[in-house]
Each structure stands twice: as C-alpha cells, then as structure tokens.
C-alpha cells in the first residue's frame, strides 16, 4: 500500500491517475465493510452518515439495498 500511495506523487500522469483510481476502489471497499460492521452492531443510518460526513439518505441509498458486502439483510 505504501507503493500505491507513493505512486500518487508520480510526475507521470499514467502512474499517478492509476494509483488514485486504485485507492478510490480500496476506500469504497473499506467503507462498505465498515458500514456493514456498523449496521450489524445496531448503528442507525443517521449515526453512520454522521461519521462519514454525508447525509443519511446518501448512505442509506448506497448500502441499504444490497451494498457490496451486505449479508442476509
């Protein structure tokens, strides 16, 4: 992951943009895992949204209906 972060500093746009895209994907996956974790522990959509700095509607729309890692809900 350090190499990926370093690549974002590259003067070569091909390398830099590829690194940014990879990091974006990683952040999306980590967010989905943690939203699932919070929901399984009884957190409300409002509380999750506040921690993520988004609206309750945004987080609910993104994850309530079968987000990336939703299990049996």
CSV table of N, CA and C in Angstrom, one decimal:
chain,number,residue,atom,x,y,z
A,1,UNK,N,0.8,-1.2,0.0
A,1,UNK,CA,0.0,0.0,0.0
A,1,UNK,C,0.9,1.3,0.0
A,2,UNK,N,2.0,1.2,0.6
A,2,UNK,CA,2.9,2.3,0.6
A,2,UNK,C,3.4,2.7,-0.9
A,3,UNK,N,3.6,1.6,-1.7
A,3,UNK,CA,4.0,1.9,-3.1
A,3,UNK,C,2.8,2.6,-3.8
A,4,UNK,N,1.6,2.2,-3.5
A,4,UNK,CA,0.5,2.8,-4.1
A,4,UNK,C,0.3,4.3,-3.7
A,5,UNK,N,0.5,4.5,-2.5
A,5,UNK,CA,0.5,5.9,-2.0
A,5,UNK,C,1.6,6.7,-2.6
A,6,UNK,N,2.8,6.2,-2.7
A,6,UNK,CA,3.9,6.8,-3.4
A,6,UNK,C,3.6,7.1,-4.8
A,7,UNK,N,2.9,6.2,-5.5
A,7,UNK,CA,2.6,6.4,-6.9
A,7,UNK,C,1.7,7.6,-7.2
A,8,UNK,N,1.0,8.0,-6.2
A,8,UNK,CA,0.1,9.2,-6.4
A,8,UNK,C,0.9,10.5,-6.5
A,9,UNK,N,2.2,10.4,-6.1
A,9,UNK,CA,3.1,11.6,-6.2
A,9,UNK,C,3.8,11.6,-7.6
A,10,UNK,N,3.6,10.6,-8.4
A,10,UNK,CA,4.4,10.5,-9.6
A,10,UNK,C,4.1,11.7,-10.6
A,11,UNK,N,5.2,12.1,-11.3
A,11,UNK,CA,5.1,13.1,-12.3
A,11,UNK,C,4.5,12.5,-13.6
A,12,UNK,N,4.4,11.2,-13.7
A,12,UNK,CA,3.8,10.6,-14.9
A,12,UNK,C,2.3,10.4,-14.6
A,13,UNK,N,1.4,11.1,-15.3
A,13,UNK,CA,0.0,11.0,-15.1
A,13,UNK,C,-0.6,9.6,-15.2
A,14,UNK,N,0.0,8.8,-16.1
A,14,UNK,CA,-0.4,7.4,-16.2
A,14,UNK,C,-0.3,6.7,-14.9
A,15,UNK,N,0.8,6.8,-14.2
A,15,UNK,CA,1.1,6.2,-13.0
A,15,UNK,C,0.2,6.8,-11.8
A,16,UNK,N,0.3,8.1,-11.8
A,16,UNK,CA,-0.5,8.9,-10.7
A,16,UNK,C,-2.0,8.6,-10.8
A,17,UNK,N,-2.6,8.7,-11.9
A,17,UNK,CA,-4.0,8.5,-12.0
A,17,UNK,C,-4.4,7.1,-11.8
A,18,UNK,N,-3.6,6.1,-12.2
A,18,UNK,CA,-3.9,4.7,-11.9
A,18,UNK,C,-3.8,4.5,-10.4
A,19,UNK,N,-2.9,5.1,-9.7
A,19,UNK,CA,-2.8,4.9,-8.3
A,19,UNK,C,-4.0,5.5,-7.6
A,20,UNK,N,-4.5,6.7,-8.0
A,20,UNK,CA,-5.6,7.4,-7.5
A,20,UNK,C,-6.9,6.5,-7.7
A,21,UNK,N,-7.0,5.9,-8.9
A,21,UNK,CA,-8.2,5.0,-9.1
A,21,UNK,C,-8.1,3.8,-8.2
A,22,UNK,N,-7.0,3.2,-8.0
A,22,UNK,CA,-6.8,2.1,-7.2
A,22,UNK,C,-7.2,2.4,-5.7
A,23,UNK,N,-6.7,3.6,-5.3
A,23,UNK,CA,-7.0,4.0,-3.9
A,23,UNK,C,-8.5,4.2,-3.7
A,24,UNK,N,-9.1,4.8,-4.7
A,24,UNK,CA,-10.6,5.1,-4.7
A,24,UNK,C,-11.3,3.8,-4.5
A,25,UNK,N,-10.9,2.8,-5.3
A,25,UNK,CA,-11.6,1.5,-5.1
A,25,UNK,C,-11.4,0.8,-3.8
A,26,UNK,N,-10.2,1.0,-3.2
A,26,UNK,CA,-9.9,0.5,-1.9
A,26,UNK,C,-10.8,1.2,-0.8
A,27,UNK,N,-10.9,2.5,-0.9
A,27,UNK,CA,-11.7,3.3,0.0
A,27,UNK,C,-13.1,2.8,0.0
A,28,UNK,N,-13.7,2.7,-1.3
A,28,UNK,CA,-15.1,2.2,-1.4
A,28,UNK,C,-15.3,0.9,-0.7
A,29,UNK,N,-14.4,-0.1,-0.9
A,29,UNK,CA,-14.5,-1.4,-0.3
A,29,UNK,C,-14.4,-1.3,1.2
A,30,UNK,N,-13.5,-0.5,1.7
A,30,UNK,CA,-13.3,-0.4,3.2
A,30,UNK,C,-14.6,0.3,3.8
A,31,UNK,N,-15.1,1.3,3.1
A,31,UNK,CA,-16.3,1.9,3.6
A,31,UNK,C,-17.5,0.9,3.6
A,32,UNK,N,-17.7,0.1,2.6
A,32,UNK,CA,-18.7,-0.9,2.6
A,32,UNK,C,-18.6,-1.9,3.7
A,33,UNK,N,-17.4,-2.3,4.0
A,33,UNK,CA,-17.1,-3.3,5.1
A,33,UNK,C,-17.5,-2.6,6.4
A,34,UNK,N,-17.1,-1.4,6.6
A,34,UNK,CA,-17.4,-0.7,7.9
A,34,UNK,C,-18.8,-0.3,8.1
A,35,UNK,N,-19.5,0.0,7.0
A,35,UNK,CA,-20.9,0.2,7.1
A,35,UNK,C,-21.6,-1.1,7.5
A,36,UNK,N,-21.3,-2.2,6.9
A,36,UNK,CA,-21.8,-3.4,7.2
A,36,UNK,C,-21.6,-3.8,8.7
A,37,UNK,N,-20.3,-3.5,9.1
A,37,UNK,CA,-20.0,-3.7,10.5
A,37,UNK,C,-20.8,-2.9,11.5
A,38,UNK,N,-21.0,-1.6,11.1
A,38,UNK,CA,-21.8,-0.7,12.0
A,38,UNK,C,-23.2,-1.2,12.0
A,39,UNK,N,-23.8,-1.5,10.9
A,39,UNK,CA,-25.2,-2.0,10.9
A,39,UNK,C,-25.4,-3.3,11.7
A,40,UNK,N,-24.4,-4.2,11.6
A,40,UNK,CA,-24.5,-5.4,12.3
A,40,UNK,C,-24.4,-5.2,13.8
A,41,UNK,N,-23.9,-4.1,14.2
A,41,UNK,CA,-23.8,-3.7,15.7
A,41,UNK,C,-24.9,-2.8,16.1
A,42,UNK,N,-25.9,-2.6,15.2
A,42,UNK,CA,-27.1,-1.8,15.6
A,42,UNK,C,-27.0,-0.3,15.3
A,43,UNK,N,-26.0,0.1,14.7
A,43,UNK,CA,-25.9,1.6,14.4
A,43,UNK,C,-27.0,2.0,13.4
A,44,UNK,N,-27.5,3.2,13.6
A,44,UNK,CA,-28.5,3.7,12.7
A,44,UNK,C,-27.9,4.3,11.5
A,45,UNK,N,-28.7,4.4,10.4
A,45,UNK,CA,-28.2,5.1,9.2
A,45,UNK,C,-27.7,6.5,9.5
A,46,UNK,N,-28.4,7.2,10.4
A,46,UNK,CA,-28.1,8.6,10.8
A,46,UNK,C,-26.7,8.6,11.4
A,47,UNK,N,-26.4,7.7,12.3
A,47,UNK,CA,-25.1,7.7,13.0
A,47,UNK,C,-24.0,7.4,12.0
A,48,UNK,N,-24.2,6.4,11.2
A,48,UNK,CA,-23.2,6.1,10.2
A,48,UNK,C,-22.9,7.3,9.3
A,49,UNK,N,-24.0,7.9,8.8
A,49,UNK,CA,-23.9,9.1,7.9
A,49,UNK,C,-23.1,10.2,8.6
A,50,UNK,N,-23.4,10.4,9.8
A,50,UNK,CA,-22.6,11.5,10.6
A,50,UNK,C,-21.2,11.2,10.6
A,51,UNK,N,-20.8,9.9,10.9
A,51,UNK,CA,-19.4,9.6,10.9
A,51,UNK,C,-18.7,9.7,9.6
A,52,UNK,N,-19.4,9.4,8.5
A,52,UNK,CA,-18.9,9.5,7.1
A,52,UNK,C,-19.0,10.9,6.6
A,53,UNK,N,-19.7,11.8,7.2
A,53,UNK,CA,-19.8,13.2,6.7
A,53,UNK,C,-20.7,13.3,5.5
A,54,UNK,N,-21.7,12.5,5.5
A,54,UNK,CA,-22.7,12.5,4.4
A,54,UNK,C,-24.1,12.5,5.0
A,55,UNK,N,-25.1,12.6,4.1
A,55,UNK,CA,-26.5,12.6,4.6
A,55,UNK,C,-26.9,11.2,4.9
A,56,UNK,N,-27.9,11.1,5.7
A,56,UNK,CA,-28.5,9.8,6.0
A,56,UNK,C,-29.0,9.2,4.7
A,57,UNK,N,-29.7,10.0,3.9
A,57,UNK,CA,-30.2,9.5,2.6
A,57,UNK,C,-29.1,8.9,1.7
A,58,UNK,N,-28.0,9.6,1.7
A,58,UNK,CA,-26.9,9.2,0.8
A,58,UNK,C,-26.4,7.8,1.2
A,59,UNK,N,-26.1,7.6,2.5
A,59,UNK,CA,-25.6,6.3,2.9
A,59,UNK,C,-26.6,5.2,2.8
A,60,UNK,N,-27.9,5.5,3.1
A,60,UNK,CA,-28.9,4.6,3.0
A,60,UNK,C,-29.1,4.1,1.6
A,61,UNK,N,-29.2,5.1,0.7
A,61,UNK,CA,-29.3,4.8,-0.7
A,61,UNK,C,-28.2,3.9,-1.3
A,62,UNK,N,-27.0,4.2,-0.8
A,62,UNK,CA,-25.8,3.4,-1.3
A,62,UNK,C,-25.8,2.0,-0.8
A,63,UNK,N,-26.2,1.8,0.5
A,63,UNK,CA,-26.0,0.5,1.1
A,63,UNK,C,-27.2,-0.3,1.6
A,64,UNK,N,-28.3,0.3,1.7
A,64,UNK,CA,-29.5,-0.4,2.3
A,64,UNK,C,-30.0,-1.5,1.4
A,65,UNK,N,-29.9,-1.4,0.1
A,65,UNK,CA,-30.5,-2.4,-0.7
A,65,UNK,C,-29.4,-3.3,-1.4
A,66,UNK,N,-28.6,-3.9,-0.6
A,66,UNK,CA,-27.7,-4.9,-1.1
A,66,UNK,C,-26.3,-4.3,-1.5
A,67,UNK,N,-25.8,-3.4,-0.6
A,67,UNK,CA,-24.5,-2.8,-0.8
A,67,UNK,C,-23.5,-3.9,-1.0
A,68,UNK,N,-22.2,-3.6,-1.3
A,68,UNK,CA,-21.2,-4.5,-1.7
A,68,UNK,C,-21.1,-5.7,-0.8
A,69,UNK,N,-21.2,-5.5,0.5
A,69,UNK,CA,-20.9,-6.7,1.4
A,69,UNK,C,-22.1,-6.9,2.3
A,70,UNK,N,-23.3,-6.7,1.9
A,70,UNK,CA,-24.5,-6.9,2.7
A,70,UNK,C,-24.7,-8.4,2.8
A,71,UNK,N,-25.0,-8.9,4.0
A,71,UNK,CA,-25.3,-10.3,4.2
A,71,UNK,C,-26.6,-10.6,4.8
A,72,UNK,N,-27.5,-11.2,4.0
A,72,UNK,CA,-28.8,-11.6,4.6
A,72,UNK,C,-29.6,-10.6,5.2
A,73,UNK,N,-29.6,-9.4,4.7
A,73,UNK,CA,-30.5,-8.3,5.2
A,73,UNK,C,-31.3,-7.8,4.1
